[in-house]
mmCIF file of C-alpha atoms in Angstrom:
data_model
loop_
_atom_site.group_PDB
_atom_site.id
_atom_site.type_symbol
_atom_site.label_atom_id
_atom_site.label_comp_id
_atom_site.label_asym_id
_atom_site.label_seq_id
_atom_site.Cartn_x
_atom_site.Cartn_y
_atom_site.Cartn_z
ATOM 1 C CA MET C 147 38.275 62.839 -35.681
ATOM 2 C CA THR C 148 37.955 59.188 -34.882
ATOM 3 C CA ALA C 149 37.281 57.936 -30.927
ATOM 4 C CA ILE C 150 39.555 58.112 -28.899
ATOM 5 C CA LYS C 151 38.812 54.267 -27.640
ATOM 6 C CA GLU C 152 41.977 53.549 -25.737
ATOM 7 C CA THR C 153 45.410 54.310 -25.523
ATOM 8 C CA HIS C 154 48.735 52.529 -25.124
ATOM 9 C CA PHE C 155 51.091 54.277 -24.462
ATOM 10 C CA ASN C 156 54.800 53.831 -23.099
ATOM 11 C CA LEU C 157 55.375 57.259 -20.900
ATOM 12 C CA PRO C 158 59.079 58.308 -19.978
ATOM 13 C CA GLY C 159 59.391 57.644 -16.545
ATOM 14 C CA GLN C 160 56.005 55.078 -16.134
ATOM 15 C CA SER C 161 55.730 52.873 -12.952
ATOM 16 C CA ASN C 162 51.890 51.838 -13.533
ATOM 17 C CA PHE C 163 49.146 51.058 -15.913
ATOM 18 C CA TYR C 164 45.069 51.294 -15.421
ATOM 19 C CA LYS C 165 42.281 50.813 -17.237
ATOM 20 C CA GLY C 166 39.047 52.411 -15.957
ATOM 21 C CA LYS C 167 35.721 52.158 -17.288
ATOM 22 C CA VAL C 168 36.493 55.410 -19.310
ATOM 23 C CA ARG C 169 40.397 56.530 -18.321
ATOM 24 C CA ASP C 170 42.988 55.110 -19.657
ATOM 25 C CA VAL C 171 45.588 56.790 -15.912
ATOM 26 C CA TYR C 172 49.148 56.119 -16.283
ATOM 27 C CA THR C 173 50.993 56.725 -13.348
ATOM 28 C CA ILE C 174 55.051 58.306 -13.813
ATOM 29 C CA GLY C 175 57.008 57.351 -10.542
ATOM 30 C CA ASN C 176 55.285 58.257 -7.484
ATOM 31 C CA THR C 177 54.991 61.497 -8.448
ATOM 32 C CA PHE C 178 52.031 62.114 -11.441
ATOM 33 C CA LEU C 179 48.979 60.514 -12.622
ATOM 34 C CA VAL C 180 47.942 61.220 -16.054
ATOM 35 C CA MET C 181 44.727 60.572 -17.038
ATOM 36 C CA VAL C 182 43.564 60.289 -20.326
ATOM 37 C CA VAL C 183 39.056 60.627 -20.834
ATOM 38 C CA THR C 184 38.643 57.861 -23.571
ATOM 39 C CA ASP C 185 35.507 58.395 -26.000
ATOM 40 C CA ARG C 186 34.653 55.177 -24.142
ATOM 41 C CA ILE C 187 30.849 54.949 -22.607
ATOM 42 C CA SER C 188 29.305 53.140 -19.507
ATOM 43 C CA ALA C 189 26.063 52.680 -18.080
ATOM 44 C CA PHE C 190 24.972 50.194 -15.378
ATOM 45 C CA ASP C 191 28.545 49.424 -14.896
ATOM 46 C CA VAL C 192 29.452 48.122 -18.024
ATOM 47 C CA VAL C 193 31.180 49.452 -20.957
ATOM 48 C CA LEU C 194 29.259 49.772 -24.169
ATOM 49 C CA PRO C 195 31.089 48.312 -27.040
ATOM 50 C CA GLU C 196 31.135 51.432 -29.327
ATOM 51 C CA PRO C 197 33.172 54.251 -28.549
ATOM 52 C CA ILE C 198 30.940 58.303 -28.655
ATOM 53 C CA PRO C 199 32.631 60.936 -30.749
ATOM 54 C CA TYR C 200 34.461 64.264 -28.172
ATOM 55 C CA LYS C 201 33.068 62.913 -25.406
ATOM 56 C CA GLY C 202 36.096 62.614 -23.900
ATOM 57 C CA GLN C 203 36.703 66.527 -24.674
ATOM 58 C CA VAL C 204 34.011 67.109 -23.255
ATOM 59 C CA LEU C 205 34.265 65.403 -19.397
ATOM 60 C CA ASN C 206 37.658 66.384 -19.635
ATOM 61 C CA GLN C 207 36.804 70.320 -20.218
ATOM 62 C CA ILE C 208 34.234 70.338 -18.102
ATOM 63 C CA ALA C 209 36.111 68.822 -15.726
ATOM 64 C CA ALA C 210 38.455 71.608 -15.884
ATOM 65 C CA LYS C 211 36.482 74.760 -15.711
ATOM 66 C CA PHE C 212 34.232 73.243 -12.070
ATOM 67 C CA LEU C 213 37.512 72.270 -10.659
ATOM 68 C CA GLN C 214 39.652 75.534 -10.783
ATOM 69 C CA ALA C 215 36.153 77.242 -10.263
ATOM 70 C CA THR C 216 36.331 75.091 -6.738
ATOM 71 C CA LEU C 217 40.035 76.281 -5.725
ATOM 72 C CA ASP C 218 38.474 78.584 -3.007
ATOM 73 C CA ILE C 219 36.220 75.483 -1.209
ATOM 74 C CA VAL C 220 39.120 72.228 -1.583
ATOM 75 C CA PRO C 221 41.799 71.634 -3.150
ATOM 76 C CA ASN C 222 42.487 69.427 -5.770
ATOM 77 C CA TRP C 223 45.152 66.531 -7.516
ATOM 78 C CA VAL C 224 45.356 68.539 -10.559
ATOM 79 C CA ILE C 225 48.522 69.844 -11.984
ATOM 80 C CA ASP C 226 48.380 70.847 -15.734
ATOM 81 C CA ILE C 227 46.340 70.153 -18.693
ATOM 82 C CA PRO C 228 48.016 69.260 -21.647
ATOM 83 C CA ASP C 229 45.757 68.616 -23.557
ATOM 84 C CA PRO C 230 41.401 68.709 -25.034
ATOM 85 C CA ASN C 231 41.137 64.203 -23.374
ATOM 86 C CA VAL C 232 44.001 64.666 -20.982
ATOM 87 C CA THR C 233 44.615 66.235 -17.301
ATOM 88 C CA ILE C 234 48.286 65.555 -15.401
ATOM 89 C CA GLY C 235 47.633 64.993 -11.430
ATOM 90 C CA LYS C 236 49.398 64.837 -8.189
ATOM 91 C CA ILE C 237 49.195 60.980 -7.287
ATOM 92 C CA CYS C 238 46.273 61.073 -4.360
ATOM 93 C CA GLU C 239 45.606 58.100 -1.601
ATOM 94 C CA PRO C 240 41.555 58.162 -2.520
ATOM 95 C CA PHE C 241 38.659 57.286 -0.053
ATOM 96 C CA LYS C 242 36.575 53.908 -0.965
ATOM 97 C CA VAL C 243 34.072 55.404 -1.041
ATOM 98 C CA GLU C 244 31.917 58.007 -3.516
ATOM 99 C CA MET C 245 29.704 61.239 -2.157
ATOM 100 C CA VAL C 246 26.734 61.088 -4.231
ATOM 101 C CA ILE C 247 24.885 64.117 -3.507
ATOM 102 C CA ARG C 248 21.031 64.715 -4.483
ATOM 103 C CA GLY C 249 18.787 68.163 -5.013
ATOM 104 C CA TYR C 250 16.199 66.202 -6.987
ATOM 105 C CA LEU C 251 14.144 62.742 -6.711
ATOM 106 C CA ALA C 252 15.699 61.091 -9.852
ATOM 107 C CA GLY C 253 17.406 58.138 -11.247
ATOM 108 C CA HIS C 254 18.052 55.568 -9.245
ATOM 109 C CA ALA C 255 17.085 57.388 -6.142
ATOM 110 C CA TRP C 256 13.356 57.236 -7.715
ATOM 111 C CA ARG C 257 13.462 53.775 -8.916
ATOM 112 C CA GLU C 258 14.404 52.951 -5.836
ATOM 113 C CA TYR C 259 11.392 54.884 -4.490
ATOM 114 C CA GLN C 260 9.630 53.525 -6.934
ATOM 115 C CA ALA C 261 9.900 50.204 -5.830
ATOM 116 C CA GLY C 262 8.529 51.095 -2.053
ATOM 117 C CA LYS C 263 11.571 52.928 -0.389
ATOM 118 C CA ARG C 264 11.694 55.535 1.799
ATOM 119 C CA SER C 265 15.151 54.924 2.278
ATOM 120 C CA VAL C 266 18.241 55.360 1.004
ATOM 121 C CA CYS C 267 21.584 55.010 2.121
ATOM 122 C CA GLY C 268 20.175 55.486 5.591
ATOM 123 C CA VAL C 269 18.339 58.523 4.417
ATOM 124 C CA ALA C 270 14.806 58.979 5.145
ATOM 125 C CA LEU C 271 12.430 60.339 2.426
ATOM 126 C CA PRO C 272 8.986 61.726 2.833
ATOM 127 C CA GLU C 273 5.650 60.346 1.217
ATOM 128 C CA GLY C 274 3.641 61.505 -2.132
ATOM 129 C CA LEU C 275 7.312 62.872 -3.804
ATOM 130 C CA LYS C 276 6.886 62.505 -7.983
ATOM 131 C CA GLU C 277 9.244 61.199 -9.895
ATOM 132 C CA ASN C 278 12.007 64.398 -10.660
ATOM 133 C CA ASP C 279 10.168 65.907 -7.081
ATOM 134 C CA LYS C 280 12.966 68.866 -5.742
ATOM 135 C CA LEU C 281 13.928 67.392 -2.138
ATOM 136 C CA PRO C 282 12.560 69.407 1.135
ATOM 137 C CA GLU C 283 16.841 69.565 0.791
ATOM 138 C CA PRO C 284 19.800 68.024 -1.487
ATOM 139 C CA ILE C 285 20.520 64.661 0.883
ATOM 140 C CA ILE C 286 24.283 62.140 0.467
ATOM 141 C CA THR C 287 24.152 58.711 -0.522
ATOM 142 C CA PRO C 288 27.446 57.360 -0.930
ATOM 143 C CA THR C 289 27.901 54.424 -2.424
ATOM 144 C CA THR C 290 31.332 52.172 -2.195
ATOM 145 C CA LYS C 291 33.983 52.610 -4.642
ATOM 146 C CA ALA C 292 34.254 48.674 -6.068
ATOM 147 C CA SER C 293 37.195 48.784 -8.082
ATOM 148 C CA VAL C 294 35.425 45.204 -10.002
ATOM 149 C CA GLY C 295 31.970 44.973 -10.440
ATOM 150 C CA HIS C 296 28.386 47.250 -9.022
ATOM 151 C CA ASP C 297 29.515 50.778 -6.572
ATOM 152 C CA GLU C 298 26.755 49.418 -4.022
ATOM 153 C CA ASP C 299 24.608 52.080 -2.119
ATOM 154 C CA ILE C 300 26.286 51.929 2.049
ATOM 155 C CA SER C 301 25.169 54.218 4.798
ATOM 156 C CA ARG C 302 26.405 56.621 6.660
ATOM 157 C CA GLU C 303 26.804 55.065 9.797
ATOM 158 C CA GLU C 304 28.257 52.079 7.569
ATOM 159 C CA ILE C 305 30.596 53.831 6.502
ATOM 160 C CA ILE C 306 32.340 55.161 9.938
ATOM 161 C CA SER C 307 31.343 51.962 12.155
ATOM 162 C CA ARG C 308 32.898 49.530 9.328
ATOM 163 C CA ASN C 309 36.558 52.477 8.968
ATOM 164 C CA ILE C 310 36.177 52.162 5.717
ATOM 165 C CA VAL C 311 36.612 56.317 5.894
ATOM 166 C CA ALA C 312 37.535 57.611 9.642
ATOM 167 C CA GLU C 313 34.657 59.512 11.626
ATOM 168 C CA LYS C 314 36.717 63.156 11.188
ATOM 169 C CA ASP C 315 38.140 62.878 7.535
ATOM 170 C CA TYR C 316 34.017 61.818 6.183
ATOM 171 C CA LEU C 317 32.451 64.425 8.669
ATOM 172 C CA LEU C 318 34.789 66.936 6.125
ATOM 173 C CA LEU C 319 33.886 65.010 3.417
ATOM 174 C CA GLU C 320 30.016 65.822 3.624
ATOM 175 C CA LYS C 321 31.131 69.035 4.528
ATOM 176 C CA TYR C 322 33.026 69.510 1.137
ATOM 177 C CA THR C 323 29.878 67.879 -0.613
ATOM 178 C CA LYS C 324 26.885 70.148 -0.285
ATOM 179 C CA ALA C 325 29.064 72.983 -0.532
ATOM 180 C CA LEU C 326 30.491 71.891 -3.535
ATOM 181 C CA TYR C 327 27.400 70.874 -5.331
ATOM 182 C CA GLN C 328 26.169 74.373 -3.821
ATOM 183 C CA ARG C 329 28.746 76.257 -5.903
ATOM 184 C CA GLY C 330 27.599 74.337 -8.485
ATOM 185 C CA THR C 331 24.067 74.553 -8.734
ATOM 186 C CA GLU C 332 24.327 78.610 -8.240
ATOM 187 C CA MET C 333 27.249 78.419 -11.391
ATOM 188 C CA VAL C 334 24.768 76.230 -13.829
ATOM 189 C CA ALA C 335 22.031 78.173 -12.188
ATOM 190 C CA ASP C 336 22.831 81.251 -14.308
ATOM 191 C CA LEU C 337 22.999 79.950 -17.409
ATOM 192 C CA GLY C 338 19.695 78.050 -17.161
ATOM 193 C CA LEU C 339 20.167 75.024 -15.887
ATOM 194 C CA ILE C 340 19.234 72.281 -12.300
ATOM 195 C CA LEU C 341 22.345 70.403 -11.121
ATOM 196 C CA VAL C 342 19.717 67.152 -10.227
ATOM 197 C CA ASP C 343 22.961 64.980 -8.325
ATOM 198 C CA THR C 344 25.805 64.738 -8.750
ATOM 199 C CA LYS C 345 29.017 62.474 -6.941
ATOM 200 C CA TYR C 346 32.294 63.805 -5.540
ATOM 201 C CA GLU C 347 35.195 61.185 -5.008
ATOM 202 C CA PHE C 348 38.327 62.686 -2.316
ATOM 203 C CA GLY C 349 42.354 61.756 -1.234
ATOM 204 C CA MET C 350 44.484 63.008 0.284
ATOM 205 C CA ALA C 351 48.044 63.653 -0.668
ATOM 206 C CA ASP C 352 50.343 66.002 1.679
ATOM 207 C CA GLY C 353 47.543 65.055 5.073
ATOM 208 C CA ARG C 354 45.307 67.122 3.354
ATOM 209 C CA ILE C 355 41.499 65.732 1.667
ATOM 210 C CA HIS C 356 41.877 67.015 -2.410
ATOM 211 C CA LEU C 357 39.443 66.601 -4.603
ATOM 212 C CA ILE C 358 39.374 64.127 -7.569
ATOM 213 C CA ASP C 359 39.061 62.727 -10.947
ATOM 214 C CA GLU C 360 36.392 64.811 -12.597
ATOM 215 C CA ILE C 361 33.744 67.255 -11.023
ATOM 216 C CA HIS C 362 29.482 68.617 -13.129
ATOM 217 C CA THR C 363 30.382 66.690 -15.424
ATOM 218 C CA PRO C 364 27.324 64.659 -17.189
ATOM 219 C CA ASP C 365 28.612 61.158 -16.198
ATOM 220 C CA SER C 366 29.180 61.610 -13.086
ATOM 221 C CA SER C 367 25.988 64.293 -12.793
ATOM 222 C CA ARG C 368 22.219 64.780 -14.268
ATOM 223 C CA TYR C 369 20.624 68.505 -15.727
ATOM 224 C CA PHE C 370 17.440 69.766 -16.143
ATOM 225 C CA TYR C 371 16.332 72.551 -18.273
ATOM 226 C CA LYS C 372 15.511 74.936 -15.404
ATOM 227 C CA ASP C 373 13.063 76.752 -18.277
ATOM 228 C CA GLY C 374 9.036 74.800 -18.350
ATOM 229 C CA TYR C 375 10.735 73.138 -14.775
ATOM 230 C CA GLU C 376 7.909 73.845 -12.525
ATOM 231 C CA GLU C 377 5.339 73.591 -15.761
ATOM 232 C CA ARG C 378 6.537 70.090 -16.524
ATOM 233 C CA GLN C 379 6.251 68.668 -13.147
ATOM 234 C CA ASN C 380 2.527 70.224 -12.255
ATOM 235 C CA ASN C 381 1.293 68.131 -15.639
ATOM 236 C CA ASN C 382 3.415 64.971 -15.297
ATOM 237 C CA GLU C 383 5.678 65.604 -18.236
ATOM 238 C CA GLN C 384 9.561 63.647 -18.606
ATOM 239 C CA GLN C 385 12.059 66.925 -17.608
ATOM 240 C CA ARG C 386 14.325 68.311 -20.337
ATOM 241 C CA GLN C 387 17.725 67.039 -19.195
ATOM 242 C CA LEU C 388 21.448 66.716 -20.584
ATOM 243 C CA SER C 389 22.991 63.515 -19.158
ATOM 244 C CA LYS C 390 23.301 59.603 -19.209
ATOM 245 C CA GLU C 391 20.482 58.830 -17.429
ATOM 246 C CA PHE C 392 18.766 59.609 -21.439
ATOM 247 C CA VAL C 393 21.116 56.179 -22.409
ATOM 248 C CA ARG C 394 20.150 53.908 -19.534
ATOM 249 C CA LYS C 395 16.379 53.997 -20.585
ATOM 250 C CA TRP C 396 17.393 53.253 -24.130
ATOM 251 C CA LEU C 397 19.325 50.379 -23.079
ATOM 252 C CA ILE C 398 16.359 49.436 -19.985
ATOM 253 C CA ASP C 399 13.686 49.274 -23.323
ATOM 254 C CA ASN C 400 16.188 47.633 -24.825
ATOM 255 C CA GLY C 401 16.277 45.102 -22.339
ATOM 256 C CA PHE C 402 19.103 45.697 -21.249
ATOM 257 C CA GLN C 403 20.872 46.708 -17.248
ATOM 258 C CA GLY C 404 24.069 45.019 -16.682
ATOM 259 C CA LYS C 405 23.049 41.582 -15.566
ATOM 260 C CA GLU C 406 23.941 38.480 -15.805
ATOM 261 C CA ASP C 407 23.377 37.120 -19.913
ATOM 262 C CA GLN C 408 21.703 39.893 -20.813
ATOM 263 C CA ILE C 409 22.593 41.581 -24.646
ATOM 264 C CA ILE C 410 23.920 44.635 -25.573
ATOM 265 C CA PRO C 411 21.887 45.623 -28.218
ATOM 266 C CA GLU C 412 23.396 47.318 -31.112
ATOM 267 C CA MET C 413 24.374 50.999 -30.951
ATOM 268 C CA THR C 414 23.668 52.832 -34.684
ATOM 269 C CA PRO C 415 26.009 55.140 -36.124
ATOM 270 C CA GLU C 416 22.691 57.268 -35.468
ATOM 271 C CA PHE C 417 22.562 56.392 -32.087
ATOM 272 C CA VAL C 418 26.630 56.966 -31.293
ATOM 273 C CA ASN C 419 26.422 60.450 -33.311
ATOM 274 C CA SER C 420 22.484 61.419 -31.139
ATOM 275 C CA ILE C 421 24.735 60.986 -27.681
ATOM 276 C CA SER C 422 27.920 62.905 -28.763
ATOM 277 C CA GLU C 423 25.773 65.704 -30.090
ATOM 278 C CA ARG C 424 24.326 65.908 -26.061
ATOM 279 C CA TYR C 425 27.298 65.730 -24.905
ATOM 280 C CA ILE C 426 28.262 68.515 -26.908
ATOM 281 C CA GLU C 427 25.139 70.984 -25.920
ATOM 282 C CA LEU C 428 25.564 69.874 -22.548
ATOM 283 C CA TYR C 429 29.292 71.602 -22.875
ATOM 284 C CA GLU C 430 28.129 74.430 -24.965
ATOM 285 C CA HIS C 431 24.944 75.107 -22.236
ATOM 286 C CA ILE C 432 27.269 74.698 -18.843
ATOM 287 C CA THR C 433 30.116 76.839 -20.106
ATOM 288 C CA GLY C 434 28.171 79.205 -22.202
ATOM 289 C CA ASP C 435 31.406 79.019 -25.143
ATOM 290 C CA LYS C 436 30.656 77.229 -28.084
ATOM 291 C CA PHE C 437 33.112 73.165 -28.297
ATOM 292 C CA MET C 438 35.473 73.860 -30.154
ATOM 293 C CA LYS C 439 35.629 69.962 -32.027
ATOM 294 C CA ASN C 440 39.255 68.960 -31.602
ATOM 295 C CA ASN C 441 40.108 67.613 -35.343
ATOM 296 C CA HIS C 442 42.864 65.229 -35.958
ATOM 297 C CA SER C 443 43.962 63.049 -37.611
ATOM 298 C CA ASP C 444 45.233 60.707 -35.374
ATOM 299 C CA ALA C 445 43.960 61.628 -31.814
ATOM 300 C CA VAL C 446 45.378 58.603 -29.670
ATOM 301 C CA LYS C 447 49.560 60.166 -31.301
ATOM 302 C CA ARG C 448 48.265 63.724 -30.628
ATOM 303 C CA VAL C 449 47.587 62.937 -27.217
ATOM 304 C CA GLU C 450 50.543 61.463 -27.328
ATOM 305 C CA HIS C 451 52.827 63.779 -27.904
ATOM 306 C CA HIS C 452 50.953 66.934 -25.727
ATOM 307 C CA ILE C 453 51.507 64.174 -22.494
ATOM 308 C CA ASN C 454 55.162 64.053 -23.765
ATOM 309 C CA GLU C 455 55.374 67.568 -23.729
ATOM 310 C CA ALA C 456 54.261 68.223 -21.164
ATOM 311 C CA LEU C 457 56.261 65.794 -18.550
ATOM 312 C CA VAL C 458 59.447 66.806 -19.851
ATOM 313 C CA ARG C 459 58.361 70.006 -17.858
ATOM 314 C CA LEU C 460 57.306 68.399 -15.368
ATOM 315 C CA VAL C 461 60.455 65.778 -14.399
#
């Protein structure tokens, strides 16, 4: 199978096309969104030059599992999943914030804390924490949802005062975010993982808030192995984790953090394969299932065929 780097379909009833960092999104009339989860990978809000085989399949199938498992908490956008790399769903008007929730001091929050900040998105953090410590309770650290460029940290107060989200809606987003994180935490704990932090996106459809996009994937979440977590923390050792953070660290070590005039380091075939293996590893840990590689001589044609079949059924 060749990795799916990009698609250029002309689907029946297609009214719009949007190319995101890692997804190609087709609008069908005023009714459906067809989301093709490609094998592109991004870090520091930059799309890296090499696609990662099977990454899109991993993301789409993990998201499908958790979206199905959280329908009792909040409705979501999904209508059909006709291909391992494709989700078809209802059109929602997205809220212009991403709801990031953190149960542990890791990644961006740790970098801010290490730099001396004791508040992230208006949420105070206690003194004396070290990297990957469990927080006293999960904190919500939202970001603006930028259509171009970098997402930015923003506080709850700013979101409401600037009317980015109405207060009554934002309170519901917080409630759903906490409940979704709790559900995800419980589900992966049974499989020996810790859900360290994650993010959710929401939109409005039919007068109701819906969960949209993917959830609990390695692109939107960070996972630690539960076994040995306490021992590693006590010994000041790095945690064993399944996330994109190792890609970010590799980029940082090679002088790239997404800043102007910085050059993306060469991604060797060996490094690309190692990323692919990490994604497959997470899939198998989080689902408890063996990953079935969807080998196909022309993956892009397979995806287009399955989308067209689904649209015939749905339209």
